[in-house]
Coordinates of N, CA and C in Angstrom, one line a residue:
X1 N -16.3 28.8 -26.5 CA -17.1 29.9 -26.4 C -17.0 30.3 -24.8
X2 N -16.9 31.7 -24.5 CA -16.7 32.1 -23.1 C -18.2 31.8 -22.4
X3 N -17.9 31.7 -21.0 CA -19.0 31.6 -20.3 C -19.9 32.7 -19.8
X4 N -21.0 33.0 -20.3 CA -21.8 34.2 -19.9 C -22.7 34.0 -18.5
X5 N -22.9 35.3 -18.1 CA -23.5 35.2 -16.7 C -24.8 36.2 -17.0
X6 N -25.9 35.5 -16.7 CA -27.0 36.7 -17.0 C -27.1 37.6 -15.6
X7 N -26.7 39.0 -15.9 CA -26.7 39.9 -14.9 C -26.4 41.3 -15.5
X8 N -26.0 42.2 -14.5 CA -25.6 43.6 -15.3 C -24.6 43.6 -16.2
X9 N -24.8 44.2 -17.3 CA -23.5 44.1 -18.2 C -23.9 43.3 -19.2
X10 N -24.8 42.4 -19.2 CA -25.4 41.5 -20.5 C -26.4 42.2 -21.2
X11 N -26.2 42.1 -22.6 CA -27.3 42.8 -23.2 C -28.5 41.9 -23.4
X12 N -29.5 42.4 -23.1 CA -30.9 41.6 -23.0 C -31.6 42.2 -24.2
X13 N -31.6 43.5 -24.7 CA -32.7 43.8 -25.6 C -33.8 44.4 -24.8
X14 N -33.6 44.3 -23.5 CA -35.3 44.5 -22.8 C -35.0 45.7 -21.6
X15 N -35.6 46.8 -21.8 CA -35.6 47.7 -20.8 C -36.1 47.3 -19.5
X16 N -35.6 47.4 -18.3 CA -36.1 47.0 -16.9 C -36.3 48.0 -16.2
X17 N -37.8 48.1 -16.0 CA -38.4 49.5 -15.4 C -38.4 49.3 -13.8
X18 N -37.7 48.2 -13.2 CA -37.7 48.0 -11.7 C -37.1 49.0 -11.1
X19 N -37.5 49.4 -10.1 CA -36.7 50.5 -9.2 C -35.3 50.3 -9.1
X20 N -34.8 49.4 -8.9 CA -33.4 48.8 -9.1 C -33.2 47.6 -9.9
X21 N -32.9 47.9 -11.1 CA -33.0 47.0 -12.3 C -31.8 45.7 -11.7
X22 N -30.8 45.9 -11.1 CA -30.0 44.7 -10.6 C -30.6 44.0 -9.5
X23 N -31.8 44.3 -9.0 CA -32.5 43.4 -8.0 C -33.4 42.3 -8.8
X24 N -33.7 42.2 -10.1 CA -34.5 41.4 -10.7 C -33.6 40.1 -11.0
X25 N -34.3 38.9 -10.6 CA -33.6 37.8 -10.6 C -33.2 37.3 -12.1
X26 N -32.1 36.7 -12.4 CA -31.6 36.5 -13.8 C -32.8 35.6 -14.5
X27 N -33.4 34.6 -13.5 CA -34.4 33.6 -14.4 C -35.6 34.5 -14.9
X28 N -35.9 35.6 -14.1 CA -37.1 36.3 -14.4 C -36.9 37.0 -15.7
X29 N -35.6 37.8 -15.9 CA -35.5 38.3 -17.2 C -35.3 37.2 -18.4
X30 N -34.5 36.2 -18.2 CA -34.5 35.1 -19.2 C -36.0 34.7 -19.6
X31 N -36.8 34.5 -18.7 CA -38.1 34.0 -19.2 C -38.7 35.3 -19.9
X32 N -38.8 36.4 -19.4 CA -39.4 37.6 -20.2 C -38.8 38.0 -21.6
X33 N -37.5 37.7 -21.7 CA -37.0 37.8 -23.1 C -37.5 36.8 -24.1
X34 N -37.5 35.6 -23.5 CA -37.9 34.3 -24.3 C -39.4 34.6 -24.6
X35 N -40.2 34.7 -23.5 CA -41.7 35.1 -24.0 C -41.9 36.2 -24.8
X36 N -41.4 37.4 -24.7 CA -41.5 38.6 -25.5 C -41.1 38.1 -26.9
X37 N -40.0 37.7 -27.2 CA -39.6 36.9 -28.6 C -40.5 36.2 -29.1
X38 N -41.2 35.4 -28.4 CA -42.3 34.5 -29.0 C -43.6 34.9 -29.2
X39 N -44.1 35.9 -28.4 CA -45.3 36.4 -28.4 C -45.5 37.8 -28.8
X40 N -44.5 38.5 -28.7 CA -44.5 40.1 -29.1 C -45.7 40.9 -28.8
X41 N -46.1 40.8 -27.4 CA -47.2 41.6 -26.9 C -46.9 41.6 -25.5
X42 N -47.8 42.2 -24.8 CA -48.2 42.2 -23.4 C -48.1 40.8 -22.9
X43 N -47.5 40.6 -21.5 CA -47.3 39.4 -21.0 C -47.5 39.5 -19.6
X44 N -47.9 38.2 -19.0 CA -47.8 37.8 -17.7 C -47.2 36.5 -17.8
X45 N -46.1 36.4 -17.2 CA -45.5 35.0 -17.2 C -45.5 34.4 -15.8
X46 N -45.8 33.2 -15.6 CA -45.9 32.5 -14.3 C -44.7 31.3 -14.4
X47 N -43.8 31.5 -13.4 CA -42.9 30.5 -13.3 C -43.1 29.6 -11.9
X48 N -43.2 28.5 -12.1 CA -43.3 27.5 -10.9 C -42.0 26.9 -10.7
X49 N -41.3 27.6 -10.0 CA -39.9 27.1 -9.6 C -39.9 26.8 -8.1
X50 N -39.0 27.1 -7.4 CA -38.6 27.1 -5.9 C -39.7 28.1 -5.3
X51 N -39.5 29.4 -6.2 CA -40.6 30.3 -5.7 C -41.4 30.3 -7.0
X52 N -42.8 30.8 -6.8 CA -43.7 31.1 -7.9 C -43.5 32.5 -8.3
X53 N -43.2 32.9 -9.4 CA -43.0 34.2 -9.8 C -43.8 34.5 -11.1
X54 N -44.3 35.8 -10.8 CA -45.1 36.6 -12.1 C -44.4 37.5 -12.5
X55 N -44.3 37.6 -13.6 CA -43.5 38.8 -14.5 C -44.4 39.6 -15.3
X56 N -44.4 40.7 -15.5 CA -45.3 41.6 -16.5 C -44.3 42.2 -17.3
X57 N -44.5 41.9 -18.6 CA -43.9 42.6 -19.9 C -44.8 43.6 -20.5
X58 N -44.4 44.6 -20.9 CA -45.3 45.6 -21.8 C -45.4 45.3 -23.2
X59 N -46.3 45.6 -23.8 CA -46.4 45.4 -25.2 C -45.4 45.9 -26.0
X60 N -44.5 46.8 -25.6 CA -43.3 47.3 -26.4 C -42.1 46.5 -25.8
X61 N -42.3 45.5 -25.0 CA -41.2 44.6 -24.6 C -40.4 45.2 -23.4
X62 N -40.8 45.8 -22.6 CA -40.2 46.3 -21.3 C -40.6 45.6 -20.3
X63 N -39.6 45.2 -19.4 CA -39.8 44.5 -18.2 C -40.4 45.4 -17.1
X64 N -41.7 45.0 -16.7 CA -42.3 46.1 -15.7 C -42.1 45.8 -14.1
X65 N -42.2 44.4 -14.0 CA -42.1 44.1 -12.4 C -42.9 42.8 -12.2
X66 N -43.4 42.5 -11.1 CA -44.2 41.3 -10.9 C -44.5 41.0 -9.4
X67 N -44.6 39.8 -9.3 CA -44.7 39.1 -7.8 C -43.9 38.0 -7.7
X68 N -43.6 37.8 -6.2 CA -43.1 36.5 -5.8 C -43.8 35.8 -4.5
X69 N -44.1 34.6 -4.9 CA -44.6 33.8 -3.7 C -43.9 32.6 -3.5
X70 N -44.0 32.1 -2.2 CA -43.5 30.8 -1.9 C -43.8 29.6 -2.9
X71 N -42.9 28.7 -3.5 CA -43.3 27.9 -4.4 C -44.2 26.8 -3.8
X72 N -44.8 25.7 -4.6 CA -45.7 24.9 -4.2 C -44.6 24.0 -3.1
X73 N -43.7 23.7 -3.6 CA -42.7 22.6 -2.8 C -42.3 23.2 -1.3
X74 N -42.1 24.5 -1.3 CA -41.8 25.1 0.0 C -43.0 25.4 0.9
X75 N -44.1 25.4 0.2 CA -45.4 25.6 1.1 C -45.9 24.0 1.8
X76 N -45.6 23.2 0.5 CA -45.9 21.8 0.9 C -45.1 21.3 2.2
X77 N -43.8 21.6 2.2 CA -42.6 21.1 3.2 C -43.0 22.0 4.2
X78 N -43.4 23.1 4.3 CA -43.8 24.0 5.6 C -44.8 23.4 6.4
X79 N -45.9 22.9 5.6 CA -46.9 22.3 6.3 C -46.5 20.9 6.9
X80 N -45.7 20.2 6.2 CA -45.2 19.1 6.9 C -44.5 19.1 8.1
X81 N -43.4 20.2 8.1 CA -42.5 20.5 9.1 C -43.1 21.1 10.3
X82 N -44.1 22.1 10.1 CA -44.6 22.8 11.2 C -46.0 22.5 11.6
X83 N -46.7 21.5 11.1 CA -47.8 21.1 11.5 C -47.6 19.5 11.9
X84 N -47.7 19.3 13.3 CA -47.2 18.1 13.9 C -47.6 16.9 13.2
X85 N -49.2 16.9 12.8 CA -49.7 15.6 12.4 C -49.9 15.4 11.0
X86 N -49.5 16.5 10.1 CA -49.7 16.5 8.7 C -48.6 15.8 7.9
X87 N -48.8 14.7 7.1 CA -47.8 14.1 6.3 C -47.3 14.9 5.1
X88 N -46.2 14.2 4.5 CA -45.7 14.9 3.3 C -46.7 14.1 2.2
X89 N -47.3 14.7 1.3 CA -48.0 14.3 0.3 C -47.6 14.5 -1.1
X90 N -47.9 13.7 -2.2 CA -47.6 13.9 -3.4 C -48.4 15.1 -4.0
X91 N -47.7 16.0 -4.8 CA -48.6 16.9 -5.5 C -49.5 16.4 -6.5
X92 N -50.7 16.1 -6.4 CA -51.5 15.8 -7.3 C -53.0 16.4 -7.2
X93 N -53.7 16.2 -8.4 CA -55.0 16.7 -8.2 C -56.0 15.8 -7.6
X94 N -56.5 16.0 -6.5 CA -57.5 15.1 -5.9 C -58.7 15.1 -6.8
X95 N -59.5 14.1 -6.5 CA -60.9 13.9 -7.3 C -61.7 15.0 -7.1
X96 N -61.8 15.5 -5.8 CA -62.8 16.6 -5.3 C -62.0 17.6 -4.6
X97 N -62.5 18.7 -4.7 CA -62.1 20.0 -4.0 C -62.2 19.6 -2.1
X98 N -63.4 19.2 -2.0 CA -63.8 18.8 -0.6 C -63.0 17.6 -0.2
X99 N -61.9 17.5 0.4 CA -61.2 16.3 0.5 C -61.8 15.7 1.7
X100 N -61.9 14.3 1.8 CA -62.6 13.5 2.5 C -61.5 12.6 3.5
X101 N -60.2 13.1 3.5 CA -59.3 12.4 4.3 C -58.1 13.6 4.3
X102 N -56.9 13.3 5.4 CA -56.0 14.3 5.1 C -55.2 14.3 4.0
X103 N -54.8 13.4 3.5 CA -54.0 13.3 2.1 C -54.8 14.2 1.0
X104 N -56.0 13.8 0.6 CA -56.9 14.5 -0.2 C -57.2 15.8 0.0
X105 N -57.3 16.3 1.2 CA -57.6 17.5 2.1 C -56.4 18.3 1.7
X106 N -55.0 17.9 2.0 CA -53.7 18.6 1.7 C -53.6 18.9 0.3
X107 N -53.9 17.9 -0.5 CA -53.6 18.0 -2.1 C -54.6 19.0 -2.6
X108 N -55.7 18.9 -2.2 CA -56.8 20.0 -2.5 C -56.3 21.4 -2.1
X109 N -55.8 21.6 -0.9 CA -55.3 23.1 -0.5 C -54.2 23.4 -1.4
X110 N -53.3 22.4 -1.7 CA -52.1 22.7 -2.5 C -52.4 23.0 -3.8
X111 N -53.1 22.2 -4.4 CA -53.5 22.3 -5.8 C -54.5 23.4 -6.3
X112 N -55.5 23.4 -5.5 CA -56.5 24.3 -6.0 C -56.2 25.5 -5.3
X113 N -55.5 25.5 -4.1 CA -54.8 26.9 -3.6 C -54.1 27.5 -4.3
X114 N -53.0 26.8 -5.1 CA -52.3 27.6 -6.0 C -53.0 27.9 -7.2
X115 N -53.9 27.3 -7.8 CA -54.8 27.7 -8.9 C -55.3 28.9 -8.5
X116 N -55.9 29.1 -7.3 CA -56.7 30.3 -6.8 C -55.8 31.4 -6.7
X117 N -54.4 31.4 -6.1 CA -53.6 32.1 -6.1 C -52.9 32.7 -7.6
X118 N -52.8 31.7 -8.6 CA -52.2 32.2 -9.7 C -53.5 32.8 -10.5
X119 N -54.6 32.4 -10.6 CA -55.8 33.3 -11.2 C -56.1 34.5 -10.4
X120 N -56.0 34.7 -9.3 CA -56.2 35.8 -8.3 C -55.1 37.0 -8.7
X121 N -53.8 36.6 -8.9 CA -53.0 37.4 -8.8 C -52.7 38.0 -10.3
X122 N -52.9 37.0 -11.3 CA -53.1 37.5 -12.7 C -54.2 38.4 -13.1
X123 N -55.3 38.1 -12.5 CA -56.5 39.0 -12.8 C -56.1 40.1 -12.0
X124 N -55.6 40.5 -10.9 CA -55.2 41.6 -10.4 C -54.0 42.4 -11.2
X125 N -53.1 41.7 -11.7 CA -52.3 42.4 -12.3 C -52.7 43.0 -13.8
X126 N -53.4 42.1 -14.3 CA -54.2 42.4 -15.6 C -55.0 43.8 -15.5
X127 N -56.0 43.9 -14.1 CA -56.6 45.0 -13.7 C -55.6 46.3 -13.5
X128 N -54.7 46.0 -13.3 CA -53.7 47.3 -13.1 C -53.0 47.8 -14.0
X129 N -52.8 47.0 -15.3 CA -52.1 47.5 -16.3 C -53.1 48.1 -17.5
X130 N -52.7 48.9 -18.3 CA -53.7 49.4 -19.3 C -53.1 48.7 -20.6
X131 N -52.9 47.4 -20.7 CA -52.8 46.7 -22.0 C -53.2 45.4 -21.8
X132 N -53.5 44.7 -22.9 CA -54.0 43.3 -23.1 C -52.7 42.4 -22.6
X133 N -52.8 41.1 -21.9 CA -51.8 40.5 -21.7 C -52.2 38.9 -22.2
X134 N -51.0 38.3 -22.6 CA -51.0 36.8 -22.9 C -50.3 36.2 -21.6
X135 N -51.1 35.2 -21.0 CA -50.4 34.4 -19.9 C -49.9 33.3 -20.3
X136 N -48.4 33.2 -19.9 CA -47.6 31.9 -20.2 C -47.2 31.4 -18.8
X137 N -47.3 30.0 -18.7 CA -46.4 29.4 -17.6 C -45.6 28.6 -18.0
X138 N -44.6 28.4 -17.2 CA -43.4 27.5 -17.2 C -42.9 27.1 -15.9
X139 N -42.0 26.2 -15.8 CA -41.6 25.4 -14.7 C -42.4 23.8 -14.4
X140 N -41.8 23.4 -13.5 CA -42.2 21.9 -13.3 C -43.6 21.7 -13.1
X141 N -44.4 22.5 -12.4 CA -45.9 22.3 -12.2 C -46.6 23.0 -13.3
X142 N -46.3 23.8 -14.2 CA -46.8 24.5 -15.0 C -47.9 23.5 -15.7
X143 N -47.8 22.2 -16.2 CA -48.8 21.6 -17.0 C -49.8 21.2 -16.0
X144 N -49.8 20.9 -14.8 CA -50.7 20.5 -13.8 C -51.7 21.7 -13.5
X145 N -51.1 22.8 -13.0 CA -51.7 24.0 -12.7 C -52.5 24.6 -13.9
X146 N -52.0 24.6 -14.9 CA -52.5 25.3 -16.1 C -53.8 24.5 -16.6
X147 N -53.9 23.2 -16.3 CA -55.1 22.6 -16.6 C -56.4 22.9 -15.6
X148 N -56.1 23.3 -14.6 CA -57.3 24.0 -13.6 C -57.3 25.4 -13.6
X149 N -56.6 26.0 -14.2 CA -56.3 27.7 -14.0 C -57.1 28.1 -15.3
X150 N -58.1 29.4 -14.9 CA -58.7 30.1 -16.0 C -57.9 31.0 -16.6
X151 N -56.7 31.6 -15.8 CA -55.8 32.5 -16.3 C -54.8 32.1 -17.3
X152 N -54.2 30.9 -17.2 CA -52.9 30.6 -18.2 C -53.6 29.9 -19.4
X153 N -52.8 30.7 -20.5 CA -53.2 30.3 -21.9 C -52.1 29.6 -22.5
X154 N -51.0 29.8 -22.1 CA -49.9 28.9 -22.6 C -49.0 28.4 -21.7
X155 N -48.7 27.1 -21.9 CA -47.4 26.3 -21.4 C -46.4 26.2 -22.0
X156 N -45.1 26.6 -21.5 CA -43.9 26.6 -22.2 C -42.8 26.1 -21.4
X157 N -42.6 24.8 -21.3 CA -41.6 24.3 -20.6 C -40.1 24.5 -20.6
X158 N -40.0 25.1 -21.9 CA -38.7 25.3 -22.3 C -38.2 26.8 -22.5
X159 N -39.1 27.6 -21.8 CA -39.0 29.0 -21.9 C -37.7 29.4 -21.3
X160 N -37.5 29.0 -20.0 CA -35.9 29.5 -19.6 C -34.7 29.2 -20.6
X161 N -34.8 27.9 -20.9 CA -33.7 27.5 -21.9 C -33.6 28.2 -23.1
X162 N -35.0 28.5 -23.7 CA -35.0 29.1 -24.9 C -34.4 30.5 -24.6
X163 N -34.8 31.2 -23.4 CA -34.4 32.5 -23.1 C -32.8 32.5 -23.0
X164 N -32.2 31.7 -22.6 CA -30.7 31.6 -22.5 C -30.2 31.3 -23.9
X165 N -30.7 30.8 -24.6 CA -30.3 30.5 -26.2 C -30.3 32.0 -26.8
X166 N -31.3 32.7 -26.5 CA -31.5 33.7 -27.3 C -30.5 34.9 -26.7
X167 N -30.3 35.0 -25.4 CA -29.4 35.8 -24.7 C -27.8 35.5 -25.0
X168 N -27.7 34.3 -25.4 CA -26.2 33.8 -25.8 C -26.1 34.3 -27.2
X169 N -27.1 34.1 -28.1 CA -27.2 34.7 -29.6 C -27.0 36.2 -29.3
X170 N -27.8 36.8 -28.5 CA -27.6 38.3 -28.6 C -26.2 39.0 -28.3
X171 N -25.5 38.1 -27.3 CA -24.2 38.2 -27.0 C -22.9 37.9 -27.5
X172 N -23.3 37.3 -28.5 CA -22.0 36.5 -29.4 C -21.5 37.7 -30.4

């Protein structure tokens, strides 16, 4: 079978409403196609990768756009590299939001800070569009963040792989 590249020229079955469709990352299109195929409704997809991305899909299956933030790993690393006395810490939920030492304070900032970021951005996106959305998360930290999030309704750790499978079938 030929090697396929997700990009311009590949059939996705999904209209891209971005100003310049070629600018949308392949991972974002793949996730959008997979999520729409599974849920068949308006969506907000949150992907916890190197960057944390948010993608909105309309109820008719069009890719509308989204948001891109630094990922948790990038943020954690930036803190360690640029704040002289702060250590690298494991990304784990501390027992309390109010940290009582440096490690639990950083963990609180990372875990609950990202939960706040996710819930806040999803809420604003939902308020901006005139349709109901289902919120799906994927990527490494999706299970941990979703446990704390008010916004995330489903976690699908195989979303990207499922999207690649669907696009391969569509282009075979």
